[in-house]
Coordinates of C-alpha atoms and ligand atoms in Angstrom, one line a residue:
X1 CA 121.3 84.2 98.0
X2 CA 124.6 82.6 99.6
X3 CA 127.8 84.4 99.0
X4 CA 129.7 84.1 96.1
X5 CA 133.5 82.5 96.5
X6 CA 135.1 84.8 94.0
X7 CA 134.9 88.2 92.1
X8 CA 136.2 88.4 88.9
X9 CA 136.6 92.2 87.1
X10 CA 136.5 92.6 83.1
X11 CA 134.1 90.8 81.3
X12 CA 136.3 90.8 77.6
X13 CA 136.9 87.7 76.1
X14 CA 139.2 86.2 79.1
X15 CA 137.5 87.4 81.3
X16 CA 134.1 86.0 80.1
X17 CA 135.4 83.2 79.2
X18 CA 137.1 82.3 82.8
X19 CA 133.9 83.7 84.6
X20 CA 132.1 80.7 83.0
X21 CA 135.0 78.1 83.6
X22 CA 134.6 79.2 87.3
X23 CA 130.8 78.8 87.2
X24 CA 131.0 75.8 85.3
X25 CA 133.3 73.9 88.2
X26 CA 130.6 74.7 90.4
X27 CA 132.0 78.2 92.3
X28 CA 129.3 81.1 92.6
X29 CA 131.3 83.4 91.2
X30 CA 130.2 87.7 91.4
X31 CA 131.0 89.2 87.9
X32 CA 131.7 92.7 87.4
X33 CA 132.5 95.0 84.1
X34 CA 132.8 98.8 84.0
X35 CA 130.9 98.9 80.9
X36 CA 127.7 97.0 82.4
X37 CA 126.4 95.7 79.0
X38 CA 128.9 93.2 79.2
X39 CA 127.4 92.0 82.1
X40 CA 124.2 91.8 80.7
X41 CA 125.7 90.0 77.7
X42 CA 127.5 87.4 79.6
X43 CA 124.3 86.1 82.4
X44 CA 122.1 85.9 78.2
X45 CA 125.1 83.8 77.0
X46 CA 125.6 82.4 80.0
X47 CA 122.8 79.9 79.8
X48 CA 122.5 77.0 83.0
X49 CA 125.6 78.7 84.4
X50 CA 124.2 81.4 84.9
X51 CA 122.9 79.7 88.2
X52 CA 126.4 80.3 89.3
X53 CA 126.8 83.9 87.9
X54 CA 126.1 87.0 90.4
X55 CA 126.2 89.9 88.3
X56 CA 126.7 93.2 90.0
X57 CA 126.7 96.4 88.0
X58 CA 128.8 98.4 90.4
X59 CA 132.2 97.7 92.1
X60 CA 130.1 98.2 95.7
X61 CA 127.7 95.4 94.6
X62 CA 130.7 93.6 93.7
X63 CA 132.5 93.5 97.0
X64 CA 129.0 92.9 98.9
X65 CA 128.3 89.8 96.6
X66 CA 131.6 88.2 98.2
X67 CA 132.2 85.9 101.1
X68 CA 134.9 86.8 103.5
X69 CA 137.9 86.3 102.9
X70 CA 136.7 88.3 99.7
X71 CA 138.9 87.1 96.8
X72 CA 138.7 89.1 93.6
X73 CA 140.0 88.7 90.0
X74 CA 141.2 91.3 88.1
X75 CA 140.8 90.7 84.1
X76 CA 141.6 94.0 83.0
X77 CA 143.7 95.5 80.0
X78 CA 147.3 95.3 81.6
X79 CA 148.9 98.4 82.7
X80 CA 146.7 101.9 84.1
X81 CA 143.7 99.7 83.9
X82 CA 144.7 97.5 86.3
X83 CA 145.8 100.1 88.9
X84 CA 142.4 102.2 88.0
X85 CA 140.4 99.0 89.0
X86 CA 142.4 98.7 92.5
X87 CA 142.1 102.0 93.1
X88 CA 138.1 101.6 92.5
X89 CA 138.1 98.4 94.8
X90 CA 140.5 98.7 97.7
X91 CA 138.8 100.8 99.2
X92 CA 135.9 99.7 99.6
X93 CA 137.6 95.9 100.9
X94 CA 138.7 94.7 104.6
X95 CA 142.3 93.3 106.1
X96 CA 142.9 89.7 105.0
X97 CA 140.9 90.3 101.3
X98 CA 142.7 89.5 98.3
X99 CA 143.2 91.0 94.8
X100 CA 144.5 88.6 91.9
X101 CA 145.7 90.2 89.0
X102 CA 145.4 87.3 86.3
X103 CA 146.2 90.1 83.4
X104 CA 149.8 90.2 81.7
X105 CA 151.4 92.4 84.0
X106 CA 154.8 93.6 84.1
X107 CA 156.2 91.2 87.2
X108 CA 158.3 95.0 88.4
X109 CA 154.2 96.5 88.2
X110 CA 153.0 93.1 90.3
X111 CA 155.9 93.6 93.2
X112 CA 154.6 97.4 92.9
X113 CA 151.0 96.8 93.7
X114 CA 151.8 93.6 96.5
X115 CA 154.1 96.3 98.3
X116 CA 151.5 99.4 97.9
X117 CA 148.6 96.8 98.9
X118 CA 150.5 95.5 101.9
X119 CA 150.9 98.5 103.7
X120 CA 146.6 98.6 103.4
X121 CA 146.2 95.1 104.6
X122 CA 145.3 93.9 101.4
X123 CA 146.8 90.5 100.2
X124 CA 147.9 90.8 96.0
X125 CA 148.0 87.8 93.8
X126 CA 149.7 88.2 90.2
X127 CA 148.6 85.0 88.6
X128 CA 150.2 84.2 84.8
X129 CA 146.8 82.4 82.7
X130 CA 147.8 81.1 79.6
X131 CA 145.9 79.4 76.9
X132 CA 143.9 82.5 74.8
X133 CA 140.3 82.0 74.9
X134 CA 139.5 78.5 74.8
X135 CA 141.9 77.6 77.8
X136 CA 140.1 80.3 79.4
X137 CA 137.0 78.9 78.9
X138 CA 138.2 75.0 79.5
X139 CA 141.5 74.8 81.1
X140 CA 143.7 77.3 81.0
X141 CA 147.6 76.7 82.4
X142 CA 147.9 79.1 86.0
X143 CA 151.0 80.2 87.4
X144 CA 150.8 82.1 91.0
X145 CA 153.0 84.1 92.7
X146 CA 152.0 85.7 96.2
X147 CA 151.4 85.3 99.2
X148 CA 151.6 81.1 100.2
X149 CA 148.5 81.6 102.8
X150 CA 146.8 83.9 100.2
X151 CA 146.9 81.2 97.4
X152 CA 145.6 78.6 100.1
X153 CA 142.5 80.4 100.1
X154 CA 141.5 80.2 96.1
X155 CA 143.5 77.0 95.5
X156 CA 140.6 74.8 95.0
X157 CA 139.2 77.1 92.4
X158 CA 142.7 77.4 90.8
X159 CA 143.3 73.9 90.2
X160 CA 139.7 73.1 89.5
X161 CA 139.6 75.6 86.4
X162 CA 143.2 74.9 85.2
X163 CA 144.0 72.5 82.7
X164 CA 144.8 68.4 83.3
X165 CA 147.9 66.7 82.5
X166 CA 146.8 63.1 83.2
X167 CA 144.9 64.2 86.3
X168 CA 147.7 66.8 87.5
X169 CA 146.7 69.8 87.2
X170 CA 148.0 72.7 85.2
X171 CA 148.8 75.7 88.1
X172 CA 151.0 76.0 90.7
X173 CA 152.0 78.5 93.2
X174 CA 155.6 79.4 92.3
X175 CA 156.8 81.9 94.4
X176 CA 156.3 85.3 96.4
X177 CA 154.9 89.2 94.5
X178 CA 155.7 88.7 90.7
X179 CA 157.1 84.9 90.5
X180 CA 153.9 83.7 88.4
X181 CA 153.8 87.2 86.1
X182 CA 157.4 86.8 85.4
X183 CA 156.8 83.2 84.9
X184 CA 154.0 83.8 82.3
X185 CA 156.8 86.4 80.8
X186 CA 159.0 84.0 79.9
X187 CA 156.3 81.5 78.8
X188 CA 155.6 84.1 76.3
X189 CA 159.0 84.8 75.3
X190 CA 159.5 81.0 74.6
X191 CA 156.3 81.2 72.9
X192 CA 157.4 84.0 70.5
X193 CA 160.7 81.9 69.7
X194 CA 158.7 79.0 68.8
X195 CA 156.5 80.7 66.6
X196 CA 159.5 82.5 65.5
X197 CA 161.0 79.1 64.3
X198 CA 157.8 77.4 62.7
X199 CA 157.3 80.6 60.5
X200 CA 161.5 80.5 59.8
X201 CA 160.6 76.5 58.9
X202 CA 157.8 77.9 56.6
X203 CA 159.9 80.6 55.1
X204 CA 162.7 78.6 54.1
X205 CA 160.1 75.8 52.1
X206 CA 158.3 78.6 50.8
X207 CA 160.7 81.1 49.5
X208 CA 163.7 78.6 49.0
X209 CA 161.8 74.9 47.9
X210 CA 158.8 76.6 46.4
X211 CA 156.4 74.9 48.0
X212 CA 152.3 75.9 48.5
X213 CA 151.1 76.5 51.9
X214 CA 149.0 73.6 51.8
X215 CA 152.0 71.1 51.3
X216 CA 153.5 72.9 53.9
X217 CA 150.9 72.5 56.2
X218 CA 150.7 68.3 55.7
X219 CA 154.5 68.0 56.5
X220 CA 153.6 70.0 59.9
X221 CA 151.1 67.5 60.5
X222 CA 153.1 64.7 60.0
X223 CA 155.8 66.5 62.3
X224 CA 152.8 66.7 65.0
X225 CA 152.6 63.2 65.1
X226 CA 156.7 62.7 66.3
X227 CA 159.2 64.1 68.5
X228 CA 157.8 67.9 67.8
X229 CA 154.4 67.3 68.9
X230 CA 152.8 70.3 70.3
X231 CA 150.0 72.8 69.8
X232 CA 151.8 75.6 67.9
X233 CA 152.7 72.9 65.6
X234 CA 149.4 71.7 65.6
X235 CA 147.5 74.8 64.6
X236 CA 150.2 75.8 62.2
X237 CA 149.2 73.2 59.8
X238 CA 145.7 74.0 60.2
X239 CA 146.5 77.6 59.4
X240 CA 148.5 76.3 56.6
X241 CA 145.6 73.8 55.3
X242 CA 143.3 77.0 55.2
X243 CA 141.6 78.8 52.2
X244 CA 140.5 82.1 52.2
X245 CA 136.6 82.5 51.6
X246 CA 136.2 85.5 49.6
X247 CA 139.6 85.1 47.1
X248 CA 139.9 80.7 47.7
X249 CA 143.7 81.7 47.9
X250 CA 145.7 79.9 50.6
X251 CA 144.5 82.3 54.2
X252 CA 148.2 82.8 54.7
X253 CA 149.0 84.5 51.8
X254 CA 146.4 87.2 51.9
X255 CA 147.4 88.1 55.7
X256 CA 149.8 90.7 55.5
X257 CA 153.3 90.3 57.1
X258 CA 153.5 92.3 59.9
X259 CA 153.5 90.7 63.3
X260 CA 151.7 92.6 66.4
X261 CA 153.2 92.1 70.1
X262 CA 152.2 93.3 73.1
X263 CA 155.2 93.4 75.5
X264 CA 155.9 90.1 77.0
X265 CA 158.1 88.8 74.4
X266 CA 159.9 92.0 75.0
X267 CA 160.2 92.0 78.9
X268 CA 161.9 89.1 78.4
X269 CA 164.4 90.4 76.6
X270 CA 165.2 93.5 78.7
X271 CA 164.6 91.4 82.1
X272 CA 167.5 89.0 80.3
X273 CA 170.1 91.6 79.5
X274 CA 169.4 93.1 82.6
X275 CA 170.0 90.1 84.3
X276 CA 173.4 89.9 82.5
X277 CA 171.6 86.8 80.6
X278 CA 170.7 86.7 76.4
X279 CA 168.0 84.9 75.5
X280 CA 169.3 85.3 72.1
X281 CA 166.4 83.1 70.3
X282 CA 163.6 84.9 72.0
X283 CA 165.7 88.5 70.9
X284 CA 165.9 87.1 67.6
X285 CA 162.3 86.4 67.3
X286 CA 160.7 89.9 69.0
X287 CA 163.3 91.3 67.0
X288 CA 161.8 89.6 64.0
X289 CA 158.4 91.1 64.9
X290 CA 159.9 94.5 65.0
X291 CA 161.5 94.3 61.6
X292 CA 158.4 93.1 60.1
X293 CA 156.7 96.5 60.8
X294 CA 158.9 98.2 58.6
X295 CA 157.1 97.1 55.5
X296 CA 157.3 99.8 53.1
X297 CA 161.3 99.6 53.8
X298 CA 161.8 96.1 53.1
X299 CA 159.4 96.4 50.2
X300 CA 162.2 99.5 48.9
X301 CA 165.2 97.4 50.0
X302 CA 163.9 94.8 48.0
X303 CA 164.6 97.1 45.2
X304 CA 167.6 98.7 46.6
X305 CA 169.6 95.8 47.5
X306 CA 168.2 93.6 44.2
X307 CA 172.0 92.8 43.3
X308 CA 173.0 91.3 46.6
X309 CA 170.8 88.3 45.2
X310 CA 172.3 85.1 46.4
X311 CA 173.7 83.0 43.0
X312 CA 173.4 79.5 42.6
X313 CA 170.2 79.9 45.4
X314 CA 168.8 76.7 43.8
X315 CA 171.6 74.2 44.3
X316 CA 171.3 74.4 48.4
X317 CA 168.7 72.3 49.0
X318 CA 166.5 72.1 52.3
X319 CA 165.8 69.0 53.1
X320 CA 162.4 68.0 55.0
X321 CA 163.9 65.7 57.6
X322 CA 166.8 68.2 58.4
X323 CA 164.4 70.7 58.9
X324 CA 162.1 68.9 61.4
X325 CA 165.5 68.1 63.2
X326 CA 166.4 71.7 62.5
X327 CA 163.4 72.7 64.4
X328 CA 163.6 70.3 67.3
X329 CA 167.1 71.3 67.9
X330 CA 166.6 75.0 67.9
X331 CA 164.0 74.2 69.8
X332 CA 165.5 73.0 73.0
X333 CA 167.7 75.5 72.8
X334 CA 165.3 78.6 73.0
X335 CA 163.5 76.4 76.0
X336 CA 167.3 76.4 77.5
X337 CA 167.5 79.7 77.1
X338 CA 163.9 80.3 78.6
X339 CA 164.7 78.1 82.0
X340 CA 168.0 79.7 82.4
X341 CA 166.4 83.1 82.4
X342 CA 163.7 81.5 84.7
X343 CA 166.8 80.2 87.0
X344 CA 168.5 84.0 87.1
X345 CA 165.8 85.8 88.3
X346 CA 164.6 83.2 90.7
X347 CA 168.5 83.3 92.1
X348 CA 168.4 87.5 91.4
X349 CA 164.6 88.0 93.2
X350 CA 165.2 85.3 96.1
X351 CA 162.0 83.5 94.5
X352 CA 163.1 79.9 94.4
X353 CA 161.7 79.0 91.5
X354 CA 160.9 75.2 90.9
X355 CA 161.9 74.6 87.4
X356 CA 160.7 71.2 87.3
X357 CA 156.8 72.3 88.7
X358 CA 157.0 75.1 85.9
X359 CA 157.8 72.4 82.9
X360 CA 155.0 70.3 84.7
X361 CA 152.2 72.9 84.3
X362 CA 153.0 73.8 80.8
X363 CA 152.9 70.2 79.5
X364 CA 148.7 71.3 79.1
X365 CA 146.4 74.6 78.5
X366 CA 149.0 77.0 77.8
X367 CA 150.2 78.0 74.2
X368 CA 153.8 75.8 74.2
X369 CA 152.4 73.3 75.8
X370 CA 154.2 70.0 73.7
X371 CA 155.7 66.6 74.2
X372 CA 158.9 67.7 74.8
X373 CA 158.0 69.3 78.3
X374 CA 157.4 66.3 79.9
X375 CA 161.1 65.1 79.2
X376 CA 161.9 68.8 80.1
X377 CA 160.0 68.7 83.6
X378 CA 162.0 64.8 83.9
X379 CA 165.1 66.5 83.5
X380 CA 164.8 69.3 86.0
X381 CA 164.2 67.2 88.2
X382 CA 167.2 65.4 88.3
X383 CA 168.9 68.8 88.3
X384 CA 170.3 70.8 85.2
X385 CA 174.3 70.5 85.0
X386 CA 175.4 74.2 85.4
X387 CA 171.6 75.1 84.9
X388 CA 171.4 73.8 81.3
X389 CA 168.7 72.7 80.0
X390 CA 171.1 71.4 77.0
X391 CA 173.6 69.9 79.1
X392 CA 171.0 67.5 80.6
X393 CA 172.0 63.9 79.2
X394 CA 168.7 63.4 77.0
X395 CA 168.5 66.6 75.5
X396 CA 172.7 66.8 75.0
X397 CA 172.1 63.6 73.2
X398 CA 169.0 65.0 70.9
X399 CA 171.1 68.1 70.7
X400 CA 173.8 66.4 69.3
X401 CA 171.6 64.6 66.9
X402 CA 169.8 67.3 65.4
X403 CA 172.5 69.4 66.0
X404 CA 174.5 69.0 62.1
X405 CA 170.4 69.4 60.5
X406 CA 170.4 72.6 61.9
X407 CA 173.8 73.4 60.6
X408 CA 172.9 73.0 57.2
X409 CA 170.1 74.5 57.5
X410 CA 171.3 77.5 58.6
X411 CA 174.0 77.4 55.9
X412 CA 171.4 76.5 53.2
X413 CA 169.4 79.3 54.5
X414 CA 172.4 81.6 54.4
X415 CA 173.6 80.7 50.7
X416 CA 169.7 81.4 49.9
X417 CA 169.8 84.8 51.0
X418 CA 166.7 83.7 53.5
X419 CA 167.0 85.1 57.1
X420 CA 166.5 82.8 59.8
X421 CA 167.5 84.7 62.7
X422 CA 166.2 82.6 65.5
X423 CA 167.4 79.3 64.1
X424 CA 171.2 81.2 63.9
X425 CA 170.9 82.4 67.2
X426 CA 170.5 78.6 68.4
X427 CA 173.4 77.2 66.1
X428 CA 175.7 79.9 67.7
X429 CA 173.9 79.7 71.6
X430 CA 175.0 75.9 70.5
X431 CA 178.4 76.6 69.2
X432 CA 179.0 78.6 72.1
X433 CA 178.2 76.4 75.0
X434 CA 180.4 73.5 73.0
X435 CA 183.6 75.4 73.3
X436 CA 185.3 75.5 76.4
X437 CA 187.6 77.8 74.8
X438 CA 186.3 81.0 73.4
X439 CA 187.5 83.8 71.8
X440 CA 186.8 87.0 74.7
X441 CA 190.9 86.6 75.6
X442 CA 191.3 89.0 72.9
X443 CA 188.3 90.9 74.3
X444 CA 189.8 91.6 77.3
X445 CA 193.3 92.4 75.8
X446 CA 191.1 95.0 73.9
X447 CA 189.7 96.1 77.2
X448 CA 192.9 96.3 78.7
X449 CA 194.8 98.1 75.6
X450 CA 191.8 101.4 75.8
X451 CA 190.9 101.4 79.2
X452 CA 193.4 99.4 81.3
X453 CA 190.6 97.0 82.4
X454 CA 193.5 94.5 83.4
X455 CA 192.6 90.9 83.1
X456 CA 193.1 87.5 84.4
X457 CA 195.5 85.5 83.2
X458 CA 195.5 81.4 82.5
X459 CA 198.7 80.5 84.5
X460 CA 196.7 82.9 87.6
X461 CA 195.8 86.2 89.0
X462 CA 193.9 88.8 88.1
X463 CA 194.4 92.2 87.6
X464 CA 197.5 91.7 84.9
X465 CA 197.9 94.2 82.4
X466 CA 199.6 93.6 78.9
X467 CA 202.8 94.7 77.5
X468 CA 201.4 97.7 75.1
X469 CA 203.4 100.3 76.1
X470 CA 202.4 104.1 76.0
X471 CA 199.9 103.3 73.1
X472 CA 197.0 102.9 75.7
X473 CA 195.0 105.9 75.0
X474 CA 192.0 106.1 77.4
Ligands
LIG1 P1 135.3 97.8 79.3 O1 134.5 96.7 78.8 O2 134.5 98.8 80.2 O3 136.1 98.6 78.3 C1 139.7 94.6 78.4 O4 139.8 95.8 77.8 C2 138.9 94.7 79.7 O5 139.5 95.7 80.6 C3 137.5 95.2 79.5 O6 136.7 94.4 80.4 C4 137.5 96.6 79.9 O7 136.3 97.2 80.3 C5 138.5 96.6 81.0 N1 139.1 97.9 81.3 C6 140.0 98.6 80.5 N2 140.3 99.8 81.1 C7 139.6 99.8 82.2 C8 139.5 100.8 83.3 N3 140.3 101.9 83.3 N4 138.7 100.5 84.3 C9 138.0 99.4 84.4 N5 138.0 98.4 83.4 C10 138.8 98.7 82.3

């Protein structure tokens, strides 16, 4: 038998699922799986594709399957796995072969394994795949970072899997080592906000308008049909619209309220503070996650803190239309706030990120993908005023517009006693960037009064101290 074009390692639901993409766009692709029944599994489920499929039950059979330049997929649990299954295959490959971690790595673990690989010859890919299992299967959104010559060699398969906007497709190469895992972090940090903001949407109907999660579900679907069109709105009224077999309750109501995360939301967070950046909607909504954990506490404070009830809860009505304006508003900002991040690193990491491209191959397959990033891709083009997203003229104007809808619903949900932290942290990113004139003067005359910071002064110069005597005490 001829060659295969590509490997791809780990055969769990990704992995499966993109083997069978791969065959299906007409690549001979060599899958391999540590635990071999997998393999097995996939060539019985893999039905006329499996024409395509080269299984190989041991990493040697693996690399043997493979034309040269031998190109190889990783789909492994992120972390020791992935360094177990390099240190399983490197060996065994020649100068010029090429290892693509498509896993959600770490981007610091990506730049790790390019360096470490380097030195042996070997040429590392960390490719960002977004779109769970069904863009896995039919069109998944790919973002690259490695080498430029490296990508050359798989980017027919690449785009051939991806997903289509209108014929473009969903993947591009973005940059050098960990430009497409970093990419993919803040992808997911975005996503997390987003979700963060539907379920603050849901929260504030349900716990302070009383309405079923059915109702709820029919205003997201009208919502999916205008300006906040997009998959997580999408499936959120589906979820909504859903009964639970066994009880015929509303599904939503019998899951329990504790949110699971993996890391990426979080990375994003770190990688922003680090970066001297705060993408305070994405904090607010992995920060969310976290709280949610501590169910038996909030189930106590609900007891403990009973007389910090809100009064007169009912008279601050949310209304529907200032919530889907609400929504769109503190929408664009946590995208802002995603780009910017995007923009700091790229400027920190010497990647050269393209924002524009980015927006362009998240408009399809991956989780965010909405409406809105078309308009967002336009707008990078034509260059971001002081790298904001919300300064851009169409989206300063929508801001504006929505902008008094999500201050009311943040004050309605405030004088309910219902925490929407995400939503907040948008009104105040908002606030913030409005005001040429902000409040860290007296900041800095703190600084100065404990520590002698000095600090610049409006009429010129830096290094001025203030007139507070001998009370300095540090
Ligand atoms: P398994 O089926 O043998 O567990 C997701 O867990 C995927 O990562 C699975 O394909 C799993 O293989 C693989 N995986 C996890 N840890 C691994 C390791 N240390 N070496 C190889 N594959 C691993």
């Amino acid at each position: 038998m001829a060659k295969a074009r590509i490997g791809l390692v780990g055969l769990a639901v990704m992995g499966a699922n993109l083997a069978l993409n791969i065959a299906e766009k007409g690549f001979p692709v060599a899958v391999h799986n540590r635990t071999t029944q997998r393999i097995d599994d996939l060539m019985a489920a893999a039905g006329d594709l499996a024409a395509n499929l080269v299984p190989a039950q041991t990493p040697e059979a693996l690399v043997a399957a493979l034309a040269k330049p031998r190109a190889i997929i990783l789909m492994v649990k992120a972390g020791a796995a992935v360094d177990a299954v390099i240190g399983q295959l490197a060996p065994l490959l020649d100068p010029g072969d090429i290892l693509i971690d498509a896993g959600n790595a770490n981007f610091h673990d990506t730049r790790r394994r390019e360096k470490a690989l380097a030195d042996q010859g070997l040429s590392f890919i960390g490719m960002g795949v977004s779109g769970g299992e069904e863009g896995a299967r039919h069109g998944p959104s790919i973002m690259v970072g490695g080498k430029p010559e490296s990508y050359a060699v798989i980017r027919d398969i690449v785009e051939a899997i991806a997903a289509r906007y209108k014929g473009d497709p969903c993947a591009a190469h973005l940059g050098p080592d960990g430009a497409g895992h970093f990419v993919k972090t803040v992808h997911n940090g975005i996503e997390y906000a987003d979700m963060q903001m539907i379920a603050e949407v849901y929260g504030l109907l349900r716990d302070g308008e009383h309405r079923n999660p059915a109702d709820i579900g029919k205003l997201f679907a009208e919502w999916n049909g205008g300006p906040l069109h997009s998959y997580l709105v999408e499936i959120s009224a589906k979820v909504l619209a859903a009964k639970d077999a066994a009880t015929g309750n509303p599904m939503v109501e019998m899951i329990l309220d504790k949110a699971g995360q993996k890391g990426t939301g979080r990375w994003s967070v770190i990688e922003a503070l680090g970066l001297g950046q705060s993408a305070s909607t994405i904090e607010a909504a992995v920060g969310a996650r976290s709280w949610s954990a501590l169910k038996p506490a909030r189930l106590a404070g609900a007891e403990i803190l009973a007389a910090a009830e809100p009064s007169g809860r009912e008279a601050h009505a949310v209304l529907d239309g200032d919530l889907e304006r609400a929504l769109l508003a503190a929408k664009i900002v946590a995208y802002a706030q995603g780009f910017a991040l995007l923009d700091a690193a790229s400027q920190e990491y010497g990647w050269d990120l393209d924002l524009a491209r980015i927006a362009e191959i998240w408009r399809e397959g991956c989780i965010i993908r909405s409406a809105m990033l078309d308009d967002m891709a336009r707008a990078a083009r034509d260059g971001l005023p002081h790298g904001q997203l919300i300064f851009a003229p169409e989206f300063a104007q929508k801001l504006s517009a929505a902008s008094n809808a999500l201050r009311r619903t943040v004050a309605a949900a405030a004088l309910k006693g219902l925490p929407v932290p995400a939503f907040s942290a948008a009104l105040a990113y908002f606030d913030t960037m409005r005001r040429g004139r902000g409040t860290t003067d007296l900041i800095q005359a703190q600084r100065d009064f404990f520590g002698a910071h000095g600090f610049e002064r409006i009429d010129g110069g830096a290094g001025h101290h203030g007139p507070w005597g001998g009370k300095r005490t540090g």
